[in-house]
Each structure stands twice: as structure tokens, then as C-alpha cells.
Coordinates of C-alpha atoms in Angstrom, one line a residue:
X1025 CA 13.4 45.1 178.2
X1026 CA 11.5 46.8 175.5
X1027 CA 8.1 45.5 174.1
X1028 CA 8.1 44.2 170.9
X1029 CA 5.3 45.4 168.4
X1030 CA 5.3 46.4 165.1
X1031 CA 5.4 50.1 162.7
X1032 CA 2.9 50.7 159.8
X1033 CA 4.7 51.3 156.7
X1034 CA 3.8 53.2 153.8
X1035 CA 1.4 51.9 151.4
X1036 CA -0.1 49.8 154.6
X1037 CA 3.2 47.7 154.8
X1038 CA 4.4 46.4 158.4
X1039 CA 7.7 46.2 159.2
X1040 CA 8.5 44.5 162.6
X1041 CA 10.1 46.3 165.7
X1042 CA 12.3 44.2 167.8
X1043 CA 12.8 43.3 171.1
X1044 CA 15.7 44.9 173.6
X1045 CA 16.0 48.3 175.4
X1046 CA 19.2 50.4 176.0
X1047 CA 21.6 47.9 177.8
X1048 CA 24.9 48.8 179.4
X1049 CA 26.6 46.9 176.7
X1050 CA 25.0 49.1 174.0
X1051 CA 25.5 52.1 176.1
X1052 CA 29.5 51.5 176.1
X1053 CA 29.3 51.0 172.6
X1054 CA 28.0 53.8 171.7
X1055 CA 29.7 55.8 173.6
X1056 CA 33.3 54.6 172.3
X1057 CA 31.5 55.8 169.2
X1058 CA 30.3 58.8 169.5
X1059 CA 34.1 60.3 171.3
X1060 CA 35.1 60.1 167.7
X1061 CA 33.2 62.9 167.3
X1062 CA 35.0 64.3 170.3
X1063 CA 38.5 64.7 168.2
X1064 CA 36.8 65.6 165.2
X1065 CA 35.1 68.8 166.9
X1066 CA 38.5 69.3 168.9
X1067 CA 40.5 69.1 166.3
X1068 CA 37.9 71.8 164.1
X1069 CA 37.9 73.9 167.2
X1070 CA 41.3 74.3 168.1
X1071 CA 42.5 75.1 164.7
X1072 CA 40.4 78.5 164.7
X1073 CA 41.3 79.6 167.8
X1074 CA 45.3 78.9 167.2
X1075 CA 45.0 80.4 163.8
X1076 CA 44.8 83.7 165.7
X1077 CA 47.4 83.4 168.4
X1078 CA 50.2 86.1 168.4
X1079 CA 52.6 82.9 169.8
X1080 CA 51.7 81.1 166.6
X1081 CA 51.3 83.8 164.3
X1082 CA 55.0 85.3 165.3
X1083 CA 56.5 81.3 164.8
X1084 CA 55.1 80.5 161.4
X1085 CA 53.4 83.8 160.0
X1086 CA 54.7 86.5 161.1
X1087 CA 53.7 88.9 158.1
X1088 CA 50.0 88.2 159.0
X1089 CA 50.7 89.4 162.4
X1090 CA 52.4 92.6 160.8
X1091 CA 49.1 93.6 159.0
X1092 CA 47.1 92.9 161.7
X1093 CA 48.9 96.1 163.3
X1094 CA 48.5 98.0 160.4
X1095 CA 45.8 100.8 160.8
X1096 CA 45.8 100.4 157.2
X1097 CA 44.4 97.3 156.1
X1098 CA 41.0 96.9 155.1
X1099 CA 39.0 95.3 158.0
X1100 CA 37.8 92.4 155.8
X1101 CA 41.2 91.4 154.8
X1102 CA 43.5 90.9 158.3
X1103 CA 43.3 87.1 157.7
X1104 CA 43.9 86.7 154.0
X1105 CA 47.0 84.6 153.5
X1106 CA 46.3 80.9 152.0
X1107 CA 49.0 78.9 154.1
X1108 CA 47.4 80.1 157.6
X1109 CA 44.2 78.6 155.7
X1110 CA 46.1 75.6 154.5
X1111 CA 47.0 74.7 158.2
X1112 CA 43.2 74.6 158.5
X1113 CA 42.1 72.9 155.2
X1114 CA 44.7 70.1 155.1
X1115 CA 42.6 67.9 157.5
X1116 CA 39.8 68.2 155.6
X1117 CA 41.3 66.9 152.0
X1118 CA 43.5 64.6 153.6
X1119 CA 40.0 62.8 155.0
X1120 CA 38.4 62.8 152.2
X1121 CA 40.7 60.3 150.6
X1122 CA 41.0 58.4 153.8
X1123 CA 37.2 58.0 154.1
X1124 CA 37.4 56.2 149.9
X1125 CA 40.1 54.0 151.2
X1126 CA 37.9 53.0 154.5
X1127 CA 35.3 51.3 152.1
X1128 CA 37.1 48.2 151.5
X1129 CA 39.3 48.4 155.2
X1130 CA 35.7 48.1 156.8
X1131 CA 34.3 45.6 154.2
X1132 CA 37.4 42.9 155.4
X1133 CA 38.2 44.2 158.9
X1134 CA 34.8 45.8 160.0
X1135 CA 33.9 48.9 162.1
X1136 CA 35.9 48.1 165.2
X1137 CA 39.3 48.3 163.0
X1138 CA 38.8 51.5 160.8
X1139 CA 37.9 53.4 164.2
X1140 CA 41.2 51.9 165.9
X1141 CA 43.2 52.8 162.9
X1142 CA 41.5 56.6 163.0
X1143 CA 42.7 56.9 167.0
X1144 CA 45.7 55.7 166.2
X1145 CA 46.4 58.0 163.3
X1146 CA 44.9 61.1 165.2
X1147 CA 47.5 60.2 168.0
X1148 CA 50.5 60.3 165.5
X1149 CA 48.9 63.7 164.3
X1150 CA 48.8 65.2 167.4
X1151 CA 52.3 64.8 168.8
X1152 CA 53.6 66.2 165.3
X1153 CA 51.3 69.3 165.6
X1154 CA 53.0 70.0 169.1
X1155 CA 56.1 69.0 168.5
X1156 CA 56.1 71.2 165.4
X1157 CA 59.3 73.4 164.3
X1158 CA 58.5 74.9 160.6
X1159 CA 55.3 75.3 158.8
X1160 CA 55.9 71.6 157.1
X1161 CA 55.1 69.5 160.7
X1162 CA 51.7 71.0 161.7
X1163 CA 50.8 70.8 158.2
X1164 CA 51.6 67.0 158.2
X1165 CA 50.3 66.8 161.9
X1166 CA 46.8 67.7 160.4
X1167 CA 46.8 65.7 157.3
X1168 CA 47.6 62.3 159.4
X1169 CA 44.6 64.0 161.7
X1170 CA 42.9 64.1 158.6
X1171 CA 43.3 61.0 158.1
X1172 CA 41.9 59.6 160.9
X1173 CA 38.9 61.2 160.5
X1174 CA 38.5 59.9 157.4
X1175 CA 38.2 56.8 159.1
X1176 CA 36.6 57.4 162.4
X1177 CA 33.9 59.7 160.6
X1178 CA 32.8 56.5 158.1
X1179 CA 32.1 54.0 160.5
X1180 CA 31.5 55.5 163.5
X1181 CA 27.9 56.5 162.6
X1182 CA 27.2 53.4 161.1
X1183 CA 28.7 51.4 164.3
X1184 CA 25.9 54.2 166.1
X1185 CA 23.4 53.1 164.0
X1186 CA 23.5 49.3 163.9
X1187 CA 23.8 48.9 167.5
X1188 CA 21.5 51.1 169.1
X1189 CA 17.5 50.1 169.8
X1190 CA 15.5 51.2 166.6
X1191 CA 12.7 53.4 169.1
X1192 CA 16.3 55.6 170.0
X1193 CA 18.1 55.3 166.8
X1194 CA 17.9 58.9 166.1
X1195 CA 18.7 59.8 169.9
X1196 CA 21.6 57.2 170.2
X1197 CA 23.1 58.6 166.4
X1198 CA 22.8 62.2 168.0
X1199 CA 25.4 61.5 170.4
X1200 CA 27.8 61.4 167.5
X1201 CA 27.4 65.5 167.4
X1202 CA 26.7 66.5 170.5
X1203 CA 30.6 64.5 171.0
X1204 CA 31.4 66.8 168.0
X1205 CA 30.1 69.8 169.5
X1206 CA 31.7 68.4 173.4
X1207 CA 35.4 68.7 171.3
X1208 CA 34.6 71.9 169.9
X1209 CA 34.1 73.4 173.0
X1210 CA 36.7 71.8 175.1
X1211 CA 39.0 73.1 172.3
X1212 CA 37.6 76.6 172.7
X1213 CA 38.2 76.3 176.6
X1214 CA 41.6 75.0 176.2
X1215 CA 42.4 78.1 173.5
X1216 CA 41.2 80.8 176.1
X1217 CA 43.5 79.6 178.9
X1218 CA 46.4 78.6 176.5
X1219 CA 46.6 82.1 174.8
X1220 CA 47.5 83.7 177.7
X1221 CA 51.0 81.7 177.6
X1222 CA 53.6 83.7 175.5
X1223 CA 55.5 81.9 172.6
X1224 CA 54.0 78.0 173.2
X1225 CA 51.0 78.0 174.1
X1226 CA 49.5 76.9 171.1
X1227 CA 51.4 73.8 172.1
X1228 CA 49.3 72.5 174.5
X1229 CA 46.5 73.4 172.5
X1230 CA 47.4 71.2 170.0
X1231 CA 49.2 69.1 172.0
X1232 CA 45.9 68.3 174.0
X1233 CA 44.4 66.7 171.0
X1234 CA 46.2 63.3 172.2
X1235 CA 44.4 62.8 175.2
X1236 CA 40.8 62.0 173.9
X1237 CA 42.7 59.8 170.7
X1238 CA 44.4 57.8 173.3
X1239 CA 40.9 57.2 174.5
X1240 CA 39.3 56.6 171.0
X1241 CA 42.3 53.7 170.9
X1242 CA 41.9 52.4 173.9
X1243 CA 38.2 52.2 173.7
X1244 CA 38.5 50.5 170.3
X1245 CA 40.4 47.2 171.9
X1246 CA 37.6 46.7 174.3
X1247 CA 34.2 46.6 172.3
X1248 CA 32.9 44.3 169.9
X1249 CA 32.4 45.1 166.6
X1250 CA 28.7 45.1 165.0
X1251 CA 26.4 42.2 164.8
X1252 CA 25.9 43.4 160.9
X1253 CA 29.8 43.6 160.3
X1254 CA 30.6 40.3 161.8
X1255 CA 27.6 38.8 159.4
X1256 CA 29.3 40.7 156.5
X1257 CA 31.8 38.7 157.1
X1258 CA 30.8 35.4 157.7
X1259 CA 31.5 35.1 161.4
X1260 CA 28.0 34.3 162.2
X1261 CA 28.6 33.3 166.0
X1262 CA 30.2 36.1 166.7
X1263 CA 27.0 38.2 165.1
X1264 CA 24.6 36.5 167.3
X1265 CA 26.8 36.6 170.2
X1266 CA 27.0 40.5 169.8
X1267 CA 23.3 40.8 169.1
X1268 CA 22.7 39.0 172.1
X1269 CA 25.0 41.4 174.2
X1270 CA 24.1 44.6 173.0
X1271 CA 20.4 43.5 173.2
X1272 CA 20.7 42.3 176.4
X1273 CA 20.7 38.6 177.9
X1274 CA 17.0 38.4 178.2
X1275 CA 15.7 39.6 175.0
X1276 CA 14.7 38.3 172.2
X1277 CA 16.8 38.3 169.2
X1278 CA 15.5 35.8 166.5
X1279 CA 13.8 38.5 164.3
X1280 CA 16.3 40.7 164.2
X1281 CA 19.3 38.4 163.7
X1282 CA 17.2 36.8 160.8
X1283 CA 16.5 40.4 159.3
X1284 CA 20.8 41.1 160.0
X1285 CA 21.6 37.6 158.3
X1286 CA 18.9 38.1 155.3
X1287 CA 20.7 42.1 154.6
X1288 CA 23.7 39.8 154.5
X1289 CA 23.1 37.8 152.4
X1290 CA 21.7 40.0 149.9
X1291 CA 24.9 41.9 150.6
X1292 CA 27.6 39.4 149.8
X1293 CA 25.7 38.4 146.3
X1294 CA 26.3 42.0 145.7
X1295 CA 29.4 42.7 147.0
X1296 CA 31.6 43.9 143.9
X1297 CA 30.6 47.2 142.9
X1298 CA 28.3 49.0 145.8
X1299 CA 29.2 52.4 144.2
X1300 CA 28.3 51.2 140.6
X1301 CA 25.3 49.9 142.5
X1302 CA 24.6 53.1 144.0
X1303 CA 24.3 55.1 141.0
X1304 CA 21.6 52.5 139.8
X1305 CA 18.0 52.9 139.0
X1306 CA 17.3 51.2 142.1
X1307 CA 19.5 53.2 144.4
X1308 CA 18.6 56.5 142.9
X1309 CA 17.0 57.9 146.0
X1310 CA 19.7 56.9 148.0
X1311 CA 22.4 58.5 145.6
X1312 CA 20.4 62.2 145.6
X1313 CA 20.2 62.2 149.6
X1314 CA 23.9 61.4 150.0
X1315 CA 25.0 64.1 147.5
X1316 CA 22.4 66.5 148.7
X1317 CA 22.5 66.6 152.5
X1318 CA 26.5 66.2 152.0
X1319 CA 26.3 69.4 150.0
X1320 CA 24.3 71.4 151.8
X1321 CA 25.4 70.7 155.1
X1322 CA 28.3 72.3 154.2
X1323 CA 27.2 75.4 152.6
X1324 CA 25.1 76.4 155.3
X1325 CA 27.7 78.5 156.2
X1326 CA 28.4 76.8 159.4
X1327 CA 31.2 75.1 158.9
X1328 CA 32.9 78.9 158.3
X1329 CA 31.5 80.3 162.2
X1330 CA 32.7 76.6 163.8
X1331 CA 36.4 77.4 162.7
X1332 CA 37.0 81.0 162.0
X1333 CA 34.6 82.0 164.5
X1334 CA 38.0 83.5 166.4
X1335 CA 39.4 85.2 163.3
X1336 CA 35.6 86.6 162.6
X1337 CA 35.0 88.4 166.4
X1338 CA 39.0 89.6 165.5
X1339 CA 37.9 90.8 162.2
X1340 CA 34.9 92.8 163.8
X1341 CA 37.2 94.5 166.5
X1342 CA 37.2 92.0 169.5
X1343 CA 40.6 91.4 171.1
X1344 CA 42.1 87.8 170.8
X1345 CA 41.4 87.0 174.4
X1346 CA 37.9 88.2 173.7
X1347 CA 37.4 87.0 170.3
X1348 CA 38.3 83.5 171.5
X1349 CA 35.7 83.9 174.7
X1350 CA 33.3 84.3 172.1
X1351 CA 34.0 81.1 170.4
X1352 CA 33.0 78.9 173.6
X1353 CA 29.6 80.7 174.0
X1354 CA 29.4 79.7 170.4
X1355 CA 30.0 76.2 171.5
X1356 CA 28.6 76.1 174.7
X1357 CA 25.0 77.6 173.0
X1358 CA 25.5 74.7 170.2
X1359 CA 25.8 72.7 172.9
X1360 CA 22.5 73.1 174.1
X1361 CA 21.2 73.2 170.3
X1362 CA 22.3 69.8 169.8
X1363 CA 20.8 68.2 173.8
X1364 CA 17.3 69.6 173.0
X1365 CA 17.9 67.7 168.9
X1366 CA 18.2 64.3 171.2
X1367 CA 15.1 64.9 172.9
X1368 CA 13.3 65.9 169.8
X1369 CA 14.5 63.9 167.1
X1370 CA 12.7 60.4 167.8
X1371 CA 9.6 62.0 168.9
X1372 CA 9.0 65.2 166.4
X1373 CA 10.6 63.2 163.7
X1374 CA 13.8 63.8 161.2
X1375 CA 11.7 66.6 159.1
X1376 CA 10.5 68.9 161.3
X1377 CA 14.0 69.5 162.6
X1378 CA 15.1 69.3 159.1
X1379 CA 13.1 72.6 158.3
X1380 CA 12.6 74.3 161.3
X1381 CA 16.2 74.7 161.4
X1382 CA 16.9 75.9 158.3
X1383 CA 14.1 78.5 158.0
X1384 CA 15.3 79.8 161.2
X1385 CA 18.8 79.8 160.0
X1386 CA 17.9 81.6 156.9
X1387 CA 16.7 84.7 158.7
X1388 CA 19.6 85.2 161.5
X1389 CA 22.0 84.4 158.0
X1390 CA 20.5 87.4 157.0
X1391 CA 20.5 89.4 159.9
X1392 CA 24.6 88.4 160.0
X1393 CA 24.9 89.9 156.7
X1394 CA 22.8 93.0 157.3
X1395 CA 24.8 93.9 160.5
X1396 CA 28.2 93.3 158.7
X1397 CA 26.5 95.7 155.8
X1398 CA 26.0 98.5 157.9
X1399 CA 28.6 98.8 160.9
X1400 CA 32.3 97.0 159.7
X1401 CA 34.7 99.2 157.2
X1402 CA 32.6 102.3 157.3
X1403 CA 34.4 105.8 157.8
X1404 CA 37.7 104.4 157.4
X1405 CA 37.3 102.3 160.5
X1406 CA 38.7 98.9 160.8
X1407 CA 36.4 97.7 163.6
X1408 CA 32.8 97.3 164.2
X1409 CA 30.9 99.7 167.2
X1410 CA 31.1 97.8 170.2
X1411 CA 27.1 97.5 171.0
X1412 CA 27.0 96.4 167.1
X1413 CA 29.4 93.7 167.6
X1414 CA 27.8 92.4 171.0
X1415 CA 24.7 92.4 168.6
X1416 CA 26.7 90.6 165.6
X1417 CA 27.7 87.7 168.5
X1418 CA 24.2 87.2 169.7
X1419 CA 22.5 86.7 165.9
X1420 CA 25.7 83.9 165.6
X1421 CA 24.5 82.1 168.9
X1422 CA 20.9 82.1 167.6
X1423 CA 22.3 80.6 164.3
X1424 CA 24.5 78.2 166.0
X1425 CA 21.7 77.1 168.1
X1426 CA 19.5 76.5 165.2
X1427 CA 22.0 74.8 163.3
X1428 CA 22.6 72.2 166.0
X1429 CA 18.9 71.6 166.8
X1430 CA 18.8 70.6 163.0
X1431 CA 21.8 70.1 160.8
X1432 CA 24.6 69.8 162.7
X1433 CA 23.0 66.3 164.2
X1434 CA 20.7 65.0 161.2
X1435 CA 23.9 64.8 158.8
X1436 CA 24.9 62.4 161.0
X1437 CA 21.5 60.3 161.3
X1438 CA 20.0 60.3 158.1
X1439 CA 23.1 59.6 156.1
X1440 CA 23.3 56.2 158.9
X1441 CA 20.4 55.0 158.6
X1442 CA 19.0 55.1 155.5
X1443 CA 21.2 52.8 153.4
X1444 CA 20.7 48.9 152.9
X1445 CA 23.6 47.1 154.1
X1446 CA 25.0 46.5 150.6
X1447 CA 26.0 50.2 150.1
X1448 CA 26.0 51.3 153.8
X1449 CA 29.7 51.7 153.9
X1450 CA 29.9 53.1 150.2
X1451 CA 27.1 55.8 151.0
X1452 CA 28.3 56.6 154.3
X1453 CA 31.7 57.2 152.7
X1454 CA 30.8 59.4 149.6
X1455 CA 28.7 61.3 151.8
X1456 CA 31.4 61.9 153.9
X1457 CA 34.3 62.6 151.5
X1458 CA 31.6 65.8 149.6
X1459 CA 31.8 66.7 153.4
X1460 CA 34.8 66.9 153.8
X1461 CA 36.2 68.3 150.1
X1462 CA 33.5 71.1 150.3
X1463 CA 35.2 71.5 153.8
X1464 CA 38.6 71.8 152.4
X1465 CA 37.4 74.3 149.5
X1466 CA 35.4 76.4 151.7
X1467 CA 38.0 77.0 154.6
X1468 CA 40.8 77.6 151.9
X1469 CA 38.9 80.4 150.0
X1470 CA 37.0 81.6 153.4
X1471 CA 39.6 84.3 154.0
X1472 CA 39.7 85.5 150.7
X1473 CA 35.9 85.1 150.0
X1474 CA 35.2 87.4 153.2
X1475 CA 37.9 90.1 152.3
X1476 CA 36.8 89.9 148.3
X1477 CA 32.7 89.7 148.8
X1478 CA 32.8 91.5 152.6
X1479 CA 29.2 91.2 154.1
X1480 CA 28.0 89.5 150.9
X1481 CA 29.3 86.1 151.4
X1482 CA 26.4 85.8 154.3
X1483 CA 24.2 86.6 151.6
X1484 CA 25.6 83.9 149.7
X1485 CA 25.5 80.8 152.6
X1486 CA 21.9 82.1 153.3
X1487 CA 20.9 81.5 149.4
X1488 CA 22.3 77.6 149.9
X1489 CA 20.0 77.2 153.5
X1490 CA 17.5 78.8 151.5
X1491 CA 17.9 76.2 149.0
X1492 CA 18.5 73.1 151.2
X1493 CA 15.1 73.9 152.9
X1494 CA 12.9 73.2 149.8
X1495 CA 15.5 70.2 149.0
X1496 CA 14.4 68.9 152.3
X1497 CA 10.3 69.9 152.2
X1498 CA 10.0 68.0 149.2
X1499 CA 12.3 64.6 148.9
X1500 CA 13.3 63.8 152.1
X1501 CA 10.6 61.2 153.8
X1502 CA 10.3 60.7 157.7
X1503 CA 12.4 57.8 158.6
X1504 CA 12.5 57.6 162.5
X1505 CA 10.9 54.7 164.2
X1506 CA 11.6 52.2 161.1
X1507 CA 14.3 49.2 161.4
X1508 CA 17.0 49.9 159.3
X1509 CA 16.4 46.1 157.7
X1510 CA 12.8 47.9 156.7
X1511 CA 14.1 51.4 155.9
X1512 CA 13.3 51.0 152.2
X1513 CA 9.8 50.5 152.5
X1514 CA 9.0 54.7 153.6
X1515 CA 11.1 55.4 150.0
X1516 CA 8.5 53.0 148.6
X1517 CA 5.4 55.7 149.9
X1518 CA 7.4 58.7 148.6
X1519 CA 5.3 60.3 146.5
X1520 CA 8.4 61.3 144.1
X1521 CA 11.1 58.4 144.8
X1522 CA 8.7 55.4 144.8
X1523 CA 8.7 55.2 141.3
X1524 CA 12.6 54.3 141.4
X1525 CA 12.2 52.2 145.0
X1526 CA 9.1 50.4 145.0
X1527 CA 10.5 46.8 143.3
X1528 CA 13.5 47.2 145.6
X1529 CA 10.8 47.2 148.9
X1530 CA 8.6 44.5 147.2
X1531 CA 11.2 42.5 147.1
X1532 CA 12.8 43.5 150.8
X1533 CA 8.5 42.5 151.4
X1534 CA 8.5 39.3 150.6
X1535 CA 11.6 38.5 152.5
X1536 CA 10.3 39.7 155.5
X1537 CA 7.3 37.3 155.2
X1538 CA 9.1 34.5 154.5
X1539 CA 11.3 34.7 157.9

């Protein structure tokens, strides 16, 4: 069992730690979870690779298959048709509504349910997608996918977040991406061996997307739901009960329960109206973080070399074998971006990943851009020199890696941790659905952006990381080590925000003492 003690606040505050270590309870937990983010990054990873598959080109598009034969057509351009990007998008716009409508499912049915309504949905998804016949099934196969992540992605960080121990909240949250990252991968694998089989073997690619939903639902029946979702909803018992089990049977829960039933409380006198709330005076800080790291997260370009990283080693002259080879060193070097992040993140702190990873980002962005410049489309040629395209693969590993160190995990802790319960599930789920449209936008226009701006749309994702870096060096405060019942009081020693948040953490103060 963990030592109690207590953190210093800003502006000489204290807000308590609490008692209980990492139990077996809270490890099960969290790992039912964080495979959410399995089928999320399966379900991103696969869809790249597929996209690029003779087999599934010569089924549904068969005129993009034609061009890519053509010595012809411009190098920049062999993916440029906006229902082979549609395939892609539709998950994305199709969980951006679901994560609006999983505000009020959690608010009455609570963590455990959205997530078991997400498996269930990706399940559905994923025996459409391989059953598919005409362009009209996968379509719907990825929008009822879409759908589920909608769900899964809303609470599933938050379920991260109120049940792991405060010391390894950042650590525990992690595990959210590094799932993400653990789909992506296994969806790259699954591409490389299935693109080998001639006229279905996008199938099982899809197809394969079942097995880790089945898991997500089964895993969904057997945990309980959060201590601060049962208090949300009156079931008091049941809060304590889970507290006490996730905690572990020897610790000592009193302070925390009282902090979980006081967040409560203030909760349910404020329940109408979290977003109204959220666009507040009070909430302001809260409102700027969930529209900014939503934003920028997805214009760091990233999102662009998880997916189309395929249809981007095609475009430079690899073969489709090869080009999808290079997608799971891509994965497999985000991989190992995102295990050293875990390490890092509770004892370095939120910030210094923050900004280490985008500075670093900025300059292999560049270096992308600068290669592209130089060696793809020149003399008539519609490939890259090898050496040059060996090169272009390594600069994408290094960003990769530096995006998963950074990014790719923090979107996922921040965003969970530093709500008050009364707009957790509101800000978790406006954060997510700018995710996810920005997602849709930028993975419909990607094809034409590349063959319209060529090299130049590098330029372009490095001017956002760029941009997100300052964002980050002067408004985001350190948050790791705090409770999340105490969270407001570091917005309080802001130097900018505490001017809109320092009533709100007088009065979260004063509560505190009174326990």
C-alpha cells in the first residue's frame, strides 16, 4: 500500500494525496480500458493499409488502380479520388456525433455502459466491413465503427483517470495510447500478411477487427464502473464499495471518498447545462485547453502518416508489399515513443513532454518537406531515388517517435484529468468530437491537399506544431501529481488563467478544510 502524504499547491495551497497503490483490481480495470484504444488504433491502421490493396482497389475502385499504372500521372496525385477517402473519413464524422450523444448516456448509465455499447457497435461494424459486397457496406461498416468510438473514446479516459492511483495517473492514462498505438501495429502486421492473398484479403483485414471488440464487450460485463460515476448517480454503496476495491482491502479510503462524494455533490446542483457551464467565466481555462489541445493534436500532421502512411511510401515509389512493411516500423518505432512517455510522464512532468516533442517534431516536419521538395516528380519521374526514399522513411520514424513520446499520449491525459467532475464528461466529449471532425476533414482533403500543395502541405502541418508549441509554453500549467478533486487549485497559480479560476479553487479550498 501506498503512503499517504500530501502535494503543495500553488499559491502555498495543500491538497491531500491518498492512500492505495496499484491493486489487481485497478490493474483489470484499467486494462479493459485502455483495449479501447486497441480498436481505435486497429481500426485507423487497417484502413491505410487496405486503401492500397490491388484486391480492394480492383472490387470497389478500380479506376484508381488504372492510374496507378499510368506512367502518366503526376506522382502526387495516384491517390486522389474522395470516395477511397470517404471509406477512411466516415469513422471519424460518424464519432463525432456519437461522442455528443454519450454526454447524457454516461450521465444516467455511467462509464461501464457507454464502453459496452462502443464494443458492441464496433462488432456490428466489423462483420459489415468483411462481409462487404458494394462500396455502400464498408462505408456503413465504418460509420457504426465510428460510432463506437465515439463512445469508447469519451469515457474510456475518464474510466483511466478516476480509477487509477493519483502518483501513476499520468502512467495508468498512457496506457490508453500505447493500446492505440498496440492496434495500429497489429493492423499493420495483419495488412502485410493479408496483401499477399489475391481478391479477399482485405477481408480478413477487416474482418479481424472483431476479435479485440468481442473483448472490449466481454471485458465491459465484468468490471465495475467508477467510484465517481456511481456517486453521480446516487448509488453511494456501490461508490464506496468500488473505491474500496480498486484501492485495495487495506487502504484507507475516507479522504478520498469524501473528496469523490463532495465533486458530487457540487455536481448534481449543477447538473443541467455543463456545456453552458463550460463556456463560463469560471470554466474559461478549461474551455481554451479542450479546444486547443483538440486542435492541435490533429494538425500536427500525424494523424495524415498514421493512416496514409501506405499510400505515402506508394506515392514515393515503394511497392505495396513494401510500402505496407514501412507502416509497421512506423508503428513499431511509435511503439517505443509512447513506452518511454509512461516512464517519463509522472516523473518529468506533462510540459516537458509537451514541448520537447513538438520542437523536435517541427524540425523532422521540415526535413519531410525538404526531402519531398527535392527528390519526388523531378525529370518527369513518378518515383522518388531509392536511397532518398529510405532517407524520407527514417525522418518519418524520428517524427513518429517524437510524436508518441509527446502528443500522441498527453491528448489523452490532460484532456482526463483536468476537468472537475461537473463538466468532465462534457469536456471530455467536445474535446473529442474537434478530434475527431478535424479527423474527418483532414483525411478527406489529404489526397487532394498532397496532389494540389505536393511537398508544401509538410510545410503547412509544421506551421500548426510550430504553433501548438508556444500554445503549450505559455498556458498550459504542470498538472501531474495533483488529485483530480484538487486539480483546480495549479489553474489558480497560473500566472495568466488565475484571474478566471482563482474563486473557483477558493471555494474547492474551503471544502477541502471542512472534510
Amino acid at each position: 500500500m501506498a503512503r499517504g502524504g500530501s502535494f503543495v499547491a500553488p499559491e502555498g495551497g495543500r491538497v491531500r494525496d491518498y492512500s492505495g497503490g496499484v491493486t489487481f483490481s485497478v490493474a483489470v480495470t484499467c486494462l479493459m480500458a485502455a483495449s479501447c484504444g486497441l480498436i481505435f488504433g486497429y481500426d485507423v491502421g487497417v484502413s491505410g493499409g487496405v486503401t492500397q490493396m490491388e484486391s480492394f482497389l480492383k472490387k470497389f475502385f478500380p479506376e484508381v488502380l488504372s492510374g496507378l499504372k499510368s506512367a502518366k500521372h503526376d506522382a502526387y496525385c495516384k491517390y486522389n479520388n474522395q470516395l477511397l477517402t470517404l471509406f477512411t473519413s466516415s469513422m471519424f464524422i460518424a464519432g463525432t456525433l456519437a461522442s455528443l450523444v454519450a454526454i447524457g448516456v454516461t450521465r444516467r448509465l455511467g462509464r461501464k455502459a457507454v464502453m459496452l455499447i462502443g464494443g458492441i457497435m464496433f462488432l456490428t461494424g466489423s462483420i459489415i466491413n468483411a462481409a462487404a459486397v458494394n462500396i455502400a457496406m464498408p462505408i456503413i461498416g465504418r460509420v457504426l465503427i465510428g460510432f463506437g468510438i465515439g463512445f469508447t473514446s469519451q469515457a474510456a479516459p475518464l474510466y483511466l483517470a478516476e480509477t487509477s492511483p493519483t502518483r501513476w495517473r499520468g502512467a495508468f492514462t498512457t496506457a490508453y495510447h500505447f493500446f492505440f498505438v498496440i492496434g495500429t501495429l497489429s493492423a499493420n502486421v495483419v495488412n502485410y500478411f493479408t496483401n499477399r492473398i489475391p481478391n479477399w484479403g482485405w477481408r480478413v483485414s477487416l474482418g479481424l477487427a472483431g476479435v479485440p471488440a468481442a473483448v472490449i464487450v466481454m471485458g465491459a460485463l465484468f468490471v465495475s464502473d467508477t467510484p465517481s460515476s456511481l456517486m453521480l448517480r446516487g448509488e453511494t454503496d456501490k461508490a464506496r464499495a468500488s473505491l474500496q476495491r480498486i484501492r485495495g482491502a487495506d487502504a484507507d479510503v475516507e479522504a478520498e471518498f469524501k473528496d469523490i462524494v463532495c465533486a458530487a455533490e457540487e455536481a448534481r446542483r449543477n447538473e443541467e447545462g455543463a456545456f453552458k457551464r463550460l463556456c463560463g467565466k469560471g470554466y474559461r481555462h478549461y474551455l481554451v485547453m479542450t479546444v486547443g489541445i483538440g486542435t492541435f493534436f490533429d494538425f500536427t500532421g500525424m494523424i495524415v502518416f498514421a493512416i496514409f502512411s501506405p499510400v505515402l511510401f506508394r506515392t514515393v515509389g515503394f511497392d505495396s508489399q513494401k510500402a505496407i512493411f514501412g507502416a509497421v516500423i512506423i508503428s513499431m518505432v511509435s511503439l517505443a515513443g509512447v513506452v518511454l512517455s509512461s516512464f517519463v510522464v509522472d516523473r518529468y512532468g506533462r510540459r516537458f513532454l509537451f514541448l520537447t516533442g513538438g520542437t523536435t517534431m517541427l524540425i523532422f516536419e521540415v526535413a519531410v518537406s525538404w526531402i519531398m521538395a527535392d527528390h519526388l516528380g523531378k525529370h518527369g519521374s513518378v518515383t522518388m531515388p531509392k536511397n532518398y526514399a529510405v532517407g524520407l522513411l527514417v525522418i518519418i520514424c524520428l517524427f513518429t517517435f517524437s510524436f508518441s513520446m509527446s502528443w500522441g499520449p498527453l491528448k489523452w491525459v490532460v484532456p482526463g484529468e483536468i476537468y472537475p467532475v461537473d463538466i468532465r464528461s462534457a469536456g471530455q466529449a467536445v474535446n473529442l468530437s474537434i478530434t475527431l471532425t478535424l479527423s474527418f476533414m483532414q483525411t478527406q482533403v489529404f489526397t487532394a491537399m498532397l496532389c494540389t500543395m505536393k511537398y508544401a502541405i509538410f510545410l503547412y502541418y509544421s506551421g500548426w506544431v510550430l504553433a501548438m508549441t508556444v500554445f503549450i509554453a505559455l498556458f498550459l500549467p504542470e498538472t501531474k501529481g495533483l488529485p483530480l478533486e484538487a486539480m483546480r487549485s495549479v489553474w489558480a497559480g497560473h500566472w495568466f488563467w488565475r484571474r478566471f479560476a482563482v474563486l473557483d479553487a477558493n471555494k474547492q479550498e474551503v471544502q477541502l478544510n471542512q472534510m
